[in-house]
């Protein structure tokens, strides 16, 4: 029998959507159009469809415009005024927001706004790798680690301490390589980034 004090673990979606699109002529990635809507809206929907009931979205470049144009009901919107410093600042802002969420978040499932080839099926697979607040898991594509990545809350302090510049959690994950559970998503997702004008062909 389940104790009334036991609760279902909360794995929150953390969408990093602050980038300014420097190589796209300064067009914020969150506002790029995909299937007729802003890319940030699509990515938040992927996290929801995969089973993340709690979703925090980190905004940076043109944050006010993103708030006006994108429909993100139920999402916690996190402003990162230091977004130009790189992904590390957005990861720190997002984890701080999750740590303060009153629902008690046990893990963060991190997705990047500029990877529309990663859909709900891949995110759901990585979500399923959660075991405890000490879990580290990441999607893999043909043996290479990629996104989404799942960070149990027990790792957040270490990630925040090492997340600088554009490296995000790369240094932390490199130092804890043996603890990462790889989740093969090669058959259900394509991990390309929307970084350059040529990459815009991936958008629908």
PDB file of N, CA, C and O in Angstrom, residues 96-141:
ATOM      1  N   UNK A  96      17.853  27.505 -11.278  1.00  0.00           N
ATOM      2  CA  UNK A  96      17.472  28.296 -10.101  1.00  0.00           C
ATOM      3  C   UNK A  96      15.960  28.426 -10.024  1.00  0.00           C
ATOM      4  O   UNK A  96      15.361  28.344  -8.937  1.00  0.00           O
ATOM      5  N   UNK A  97      15.326  28.619 -11.170  1.00  0.00           N
ATOM      6  CA  UNK A  97      13.871  28.722 -11.204  1.00  0.00           C
ATOM      7  C   UNK A  97      13.209  27.410 -10.797  1.00  0.00           C
ATOM      8  O   UNK A  97      12.240  27.384 -10.028  1.00  0.00           O
ATOM      9  N   UNK A  98      13.737  26.293 -11.290  1.00  0.00           N
ATOM     10  CA  UNK A  98      13.182  24.987 -10.927  1.00  0.00           C
ATOM     11  C   UNK A  98      13.353  24.702  -9.439  1.00  0.00           C
ATOM     12  O   UNK A  98      12.465  24.134  -8.797  1.00  0.00           O
ATOM     13  N   UNK A  99      14.501  25.106  -8.897  1.00  0.00           N
ATOM     14  CA  UNK A  99      14.762  24.867  -7.473  1.00  0.00           C
ATOM     15  C   UNK A  99      13.760  25.623  -6.597  1.00  0.00           C
ATOM     16  O   UNK A  99      13.455  25.191  -5.478  1.00  0.00           O
ATOM     17  N   UNK A 100      13.242  26.739  -7.115  1.00  0.00           N
ATOM     18  CA  UNK A 100      12.296  27.553  -6.351  1.00  0.00           C
ATOM     19  C   UNK A 100      10.842  27.177  -6.616  1.00  0.00           C
ATOM     20  O   UNK A 100       9.941  27.720  -5.973  1.00  0.00           O
ATOM     21  N   UNK A 101      10.607  26.257  -7.541  1.00  0.00           N
ATOM     22  CA  UNK A 101       9.231  25.889  -7.887  1.00  0.00           C
ATOM     23  C   UNK A 101       8.573  25.192  -6.693  1.00  0.00           C
ATOM     24  O   UNK A 101       9.116  24.206  -6.171  1.00  0.00           O
ATOM     25  N   UNK A 102       7.422  25.680  -6.258  1.00  0.00           N
ATOM     26  CA  UNK A 102       6.773  25.113  -5.066  1.00  0.00           C
ATOM     27  C   UNK A 102       6.295  23.675  -5.230  1.00  0.00           C
ATOM     28  O   UNK A 102       5.970  23.009  -4.247  1.00  0.00           O
ATOM     29  N   UNK A 103       6.269  23.181  -6.464  1.00  0.00           N
ATOM     30  CA  UNK A 103       5.809  21.809  -6.684  1.00  0.00           C
ATOM     31  C   UNK A 103       6.879  20.779  -6.341  1.00  0.00           C
ATOM     32  O   UNK A 103       6.603  19.579  -6.335  1.00  0.00           O
ATOM     33  N   UNK A 104       8.092  21.232  -6.049  1.00  0.00           N
ATOM     34  CA  UNK A 104       9.155  20.314  -5.654  1.00  0.00           C
ATOM     35  C   UNK A 104       9.648  19.483  -6.816  1.00  0.00           C
ATOM     36  O   UNK A 104       9.177  18.371  -7.050  1.00  0.00           O
ATOM     37  N   UNK A 105      10.592  20.017  -7.564  1.00  0.00           N
ATOM     38  CA  UNK A 105      11.063  19.347  -8.777  1.00  0.00           C
ATOM     39  C   UNK A 105      12.239  18.420  -8.450  1.00  0.00           C
ATOM     40  O   UNK A 105      13.189  18.817  -7.786  1.00  0.00           O
ATOM     41  N   UNK A 106      12.159  17.179  -8.937  1.00  0.00           N
ATOM     42  CA  UNK A 106      13.175  16.170  -8.640  1.00  0.00           C
ATOM     43  C   UNK A 106      14.238  16.047  -9.725  1.00  0.00           C
ATOM     44  O   UNK A 106      15.336  15.546  -9.472  1.00  0.00           O
ATOM     45  N   UNK A 107      13.913  16.482 -10.925  1.00  0.00           N
ATOM     46  CA  UNK A 107      14.868  16.402 -12.030  1.00  0.00           C
ATOM     47  C   UNK A 107      14.464  17.383 -13.109  1.00  0.00           C
ATOM     48  O   UNK A 107      13.291  17.754 -13.229  1.00  0.00           O
ATOM     49  N   UNK A 108      15.447  17.797 -13.898  1.00  0.00           N
ATOM     50  CA  UNK A 108      15.209  18.692 -15.030  1.00  0.00           C
ATOM     51  C   UNK A 108      15.512  17.956 -16.321  1.00  0.00           C
ATOM     52  O   UNK A 108      16.564  17.328 -16.459  1.00  0.00           O
ATOM     53  N   UNK A 109      14.587  18.025 -17.272  1.00  0.00           N
ATOM     54  CA  UNK A 109      14.814  17.461 -18.580  1.00  0.00           C
ATOM     55  C   UNK A 109      15.044  18.641 -19.528  1.00  0.00           C
ATOM     56  O   UNK A 109      14.131  19.408 -19.815  1.00  0.00           O
ATOM     57  N   UNK A 110      16.283  18.802 -19.965  1.00  0.00           N
ATOM     58  CA  UNK A 110      16.688  20.004 -20.692  1.00  0.00           C
ATOM     59  C   UNK A 110      16.599  19.787 -22.202  1.00  0.00           C
ATOM     60  O   UNK A 110      17.188  18.852 -22.747  1.00  0.00           O
ATOM     61  N   UNK A 111      15.839  20.685 -22.856  1.00  0.00           N
ATOM     62  CA  UNK A 111      15.685  20.660 -24.306  1.00  0.00           C
ATOM     63  C   UNK A 111      16.095  22.029 -24.854  1.00  0.00           C
ATOM     64  O   UNK A 111      15.859  23.053 -24.213  1.00  0.00           O
ATOM     65  N   UNK A 112      16.709  22.039 -26.035  1.00  0.00           N
ATOM     66  CA  UNK A 112      17.117  23.287 -26.676  1.00  0.00           C
ATOM     67  C   UNK A 112      16.076  23.698 -27.712  1.00  0.00           C
ATOM     68  O   UNK A 112      15.577  22.860 -28.467  1.00  0.00           O
ATOM     69  N   UNK A 113      15.768  24.987 -27.769  1.00  0.00           N
ATOM     70  CA  UNK A 113      14.698  25.463 -28.649  1.00  0.00           C
ATOM     71  C   UNK A 113      15.027  25.259 -30.121  1.00  0.00           C
ATOM     72  O   UNK A 113      14.121  25.136 -30.951  1.00  0.00           O
ATOM     73  N   UNK A 114      16.324  25.182 -30.472  1.00  0.00           N
ATOM     74  CA  UNK A 114      16.697  25.150 -31.888  1.00  0.00           C
ATOM     75  C   UNK A 114      16.931  23.738 -32.421  1.00  0.00           C
ATOM     76  O   UNK A 114      17.676  23.547 -33.380  1.00  0.00           O
ATOM     77  N   UNK A 115      16.269  22.743 -31.816  1.00  0.00           N
ATOM     78  CA  UNK A 115      16.401  21.362 -32.300  1.00  0.00           C
ATOM     79  C   UNK A 115      15.015  20.753 -32.575  1.00  0.00           C
ATOM     80  O   UNK A 115      14.583  19.810 -31.901  1.00  0.00           O
ATOM     81  N   UNK A 116      14.313  21.288 -33.590  1.00  0.00           N
ATOM     82  CA  UNK A 116      12.956  20.806 -33.852  1.00  0.00           C
ATOM     83  C   UNK A 116      12.884  19.374 -34.376  1.00  0.00           C
ATOM     84  O   UNK A 116      11.790  18.804 -34.454  1.00  0.00           O
ATOM     85  N   UNK A 117      14.027  18.792 -34.711  1.00  0.00           N
ATOM     86  CA  UNK A 117      14.027  17.397 -35.141  1.00  0.00           C
ATOM     87  C   UNK A 117      13.905  16.417 -33.986  1.00  0.00           C
ATOM     88  O   UNK A 117      13.793  15.214 -34.187  1.00  0.00           O
ATOM     89  N   UNK A 118      13.932  16.945 -32.759  1.00  0.00           N
ATOM     90  CA  UNK A 118      13.768  16.113 -31.563  1.00  0.00           C
ATOM     91  C   UNK A 118      12.335  16.292 -31.069  1.00  0.00           C
ATOM     92  O   UNK A 118      11.949  17.369 -30.611  1.00  0.00           O
ATOM     93  N   UNK A 119      11.560  15.234 -31.203  1.00  0.00           N
ATOM     94  CA  UNK A 119      10.149  15.309 -30.849  1.00  0.00           C
ATOM     95  C   UNK A 119       9.815  14.631 -29.534  1.00  0.00           C
ATOM     96  O   UNK A 119      10.687  14.229 -28.762  1.00  0.00           O
ATOM     97  N   UNK A 120       8.525  14.493 -29.304  1.00  0.00           N
ATOM     98  CA  UNK A 120       8.034  13.989 -28.024  1.00  0.00           C
ATOM     99  C   UNK A 120       8.482  12.556 -27.736  1.00  0.00           C
ATOM    100  O   UNK A 120       8.700  12.195 -26.580  1.00  0.00           O
ATOM    101  N   UNK A 121       8.643  11.749 -28.775  1.00  0.00           N
ATOM    102  CA  UNK A 121       9.006  10.342 -28.538  1.00  0.00           C
ATOM    103  C   UNK A 121      10.402  10.235 -27.932  1.00  0.00           C
ATOM    104  O   UNK A 121      10.632   9.484 -26.974  1.00  0.00           O
ATOM    105  N   UNK A 122      11.347  11.010 -28.464  1.00  0.00           N
ATOM    106  CA  UNK A 122      12.706  10.992 -27.912  1.00  0.00           C
ATOM    107  C   UNK A 122      12.720  11.566 -26.499  1.00  0.00           C
ATOM    108  O   UNK A 122      13.378  11.019 -25.601  1.00  0.00           O
ATOM    109  N   UNK A 123      12.005  12.652 -26.300  1.00  0.00           N
ATOM    110  CA  UNK A 123      11.960  13.268 -24.964  1.00  0.00           C
ATOM    111  C   UNK A 123      11.357  12.303 -23.955  1.00  0.00           C
ATOM    112  O   UNK A 123      11.840  12.156 -22.833  1.00  0.00           O
ATOM    113  N   UNK A 124      10.307  11.611 -24.367  1.00  0.00           N
ATOM    114  CA  UNK A 124       9.651  10.649 -23.478  1.00  0.00           C
ATOM    115  C   UNK A 124      10.597   9.508 -23.099  1.00  0.00           C
ATOM    116  O   UNK A 124      10.596   9.038 -21.951  1.00  0.00           O
ATOM    117  N   UNK A 125      11.415   9.071 -24.040  1.00  0.00           N
ATOM    118  CA  UNK A 125      12.381   8.001 -23.741  1.00  0.00           C
ATOM    119  C   UNK A 125      13.363   8.442 -22.655  1.00  0.00           C
ATOM    120  O   UNK A 125      13.666   7.684 -21.728  1.00  0.00           O
ATOM    121  N   UNK A 126      13.897   9.650 -22.799  1.00  0.00           N
ATOM    122  CA  UNK A 126      14.858  10.144 -21.810  1.00  0.00           C
ATOM    123  C   UNK A 126      14.160  10.358 -20.471  1.00  0.00           C
ATOM    124  O   UNK A 126      14.713  10.047 -19.407  1.00  0.00           O
ATOM    125  N   UNK A 127      12.948  10.853 -20.503  1.00  0.00           N
ATOM    126  CA  UNK A 127      12.153  11.024 -19.283  1.00  0.00           C
ATOM    127  C   UNK A 127      12.016   9.697 -18.545  1.00  0.00           C
ATOM    128  O   UNK A 127      12.100   9.630 -17.313  1.00  0.00           O
ATOM    129  N   UNK A 128      11.859   8.621 -19.307  1.00  0.00           N
ATOM    130  CA  UNK A 128      11.691   7.293 -18.715  1.00  0.00           C
ATOM    131  C   UNK A 128      12.933   6.759 -18.030  1.00  0.00           C
ATOM    132  O   UNK A 128      12.866   5.760 -17.304  1.00  0.00           O
ATOM    133  N   UNK A 129      14.068   7.423 -18.245  1.00  0.00           N
ATOM    134  CA  UNK A 129      15.316   6.979 -17.608  1.00  0.00           C
ATOM    135  C   UNK A 129      15.439   7.481 -16.175  1.00  0.00           C
ATOM    136  O   UNK A 129      16.365   7.091 -15.456  1.00  0.00           O
ATOM    137  N   UNK A 130      14.497   8.321 -15.725  1.00  0.00           N
ATOM    138  CA  UNK A 130      14.579   8.838 -14.349  1.00  0.00           C
ATOM    139  C   UNK A 130      14.452   7.710 -13.330  1.00  0.00           C
ATOM    140  O   UNK A 130      13.563   6.866 -13.432  1.00  0.00           O
ATOM    141  N   UNK A 131      15.364   7.712 -12.367  1.00  0.00           N
ATOM    142  CA  UNK A 131      15.289   6.716 -11.297  1.00  0.00           C
ATOM    143  C   UNK A 131      15.290   7.351  -9.928  1.00  0.00           C
ATOM    144  O   UNK A 131      14.600   6.898  -9.016  1.00  0.00           O
ATOM    145  N   UNK A 132      16.068   8.436  -9.782  1.00  0.00           N
ATOM    146  CA  UNK A 132      16.153   9.128  -8.503  1.00  0.00           C
ATOM    147  C   UNK A 132      16.722  10.526  -8.745  1.00  0.00           C
ATOM    148  O   UNK A 132      17.058  10.886  -9.883  1.00  0.00           O
ATOM    149  N   UNK A 133      16.851  11.283  -7.660  1.00  0.00           N
ATOM    150  CA  UNK A 133      17.395  12.636  -7.782  1.00  0.00           C
ATOM    151  C   UNK A 133      18.894  12.617  -8.113  1.00  0.00           C
ATOM    152  O   UNK A 133      19.490  13.660  -8.347  1.00  0.00           O
ATOM    153  N   UNK A 134      19.476  11.431  -8.176  1.00  0.00           N
ATOM    154  CA  UNK A 134      20.886  11.300  -8.572  1.00  0.00           C
ATOM    155  C   UNK A 134      21.050  10.859 -10.025  1.00  0.00           C
ATOM    156  O   UNK A 134      22.177  10.637 -10.487  1.00  0.00           O
ATOM    157  N   UNK A 135      19.933  10.740 -10.753  1.00  0.00           N
ATOM    158  CA  UNK A 135      19.999  10.274 -12.135  1.00  0.00           C
ATOM    159  C   UNK A 135      20.663  11.294 -13.060  1.00  0.00           C
ATOM    160  O   UNK A 135      20.407  12.495 -12.965  1.00  0.00           O
ATOM    161  N   UNK A 136      21.506  10.796 -13.946  1.00  0.00           N
ATOM    162  CA  UNK A 136      22.000  11.557 -15.094  1.00  0.00           C
ATOM    163  C   UNK A 136      21.688  10.710 -16.319  1.00  0.00           C
ATOM    164  O   UNK A 136      22.041   9.527 -16.367  1.00  0.00           O
ATOM    165  N   UNK A 137      21.018  11.278 -17.305  1.00  0.00           N
ATOM    166  CA  UNK A 137      20.698  10.529 -18.515  1.00  0.00           C
ATOM    167  C   UNK A 137      20.740  11.474 -19.705  1.00  0.00           C
ATOM    168  O   UNK A 137      20.523  12.675 -19.565  1.00  0.00           O
ATOM    169  N   UNK A 138      21.026  10.929 -20.869  1.00  0.00           N
ATOM    170  CA  UNK A 138      21.089  11.762 -22.072  1.00  0.00           C
ATOM    171  C   UNK A 138      20.725  10.952 -23.291  1.00  0.00           C
ATOM    172  O   UNK A 138      21.041   9.760 -23.387  1.00  0.00           O
ATOM    173  N   UNK A 139      20.059  11.602 -24.227  1.00  0.00           N
ATOM    174  CA  UNK A 139      19.797  10.966 -25.520  1.00  0.00           C
ATOM    175  C   UNK A 139      21.129  10.719 -26.218  1.00  0.00           C
ATOM    176  O   UNK A 139      22.090  11.477 -26.049  1.00  0.00           O
ATOM    177  N   UNK A 140      21.178   9.647 -26.990  1.00  0.00           N
ATOM    178  CA  UNK A 140      22.371   9.406 -27.804  1.00  0.00           C
ATOM    179  C   UNK A 140      21.936   9.127 -29.233  1.00  0.00           C
ATOM    180  O   UNK A 140      20.852   8.581 -29.480  1.00  0.00           O
ATOM    181  N   UNK A 141      22.785   9.553 -30.161  1.00  0.00           N
ATOM    182  CA  UNK A 141      22.514   9.406 -31.584  1.00  0.00           C
ATOM    183  C   UNK A 141      23.736   8.780 -32.232  1.00  0.00           C
ATOM    184  O   UNK A 141      24.809   9.402 -32.268  1.00  0.00           O
TER     185      UNK A 141
END
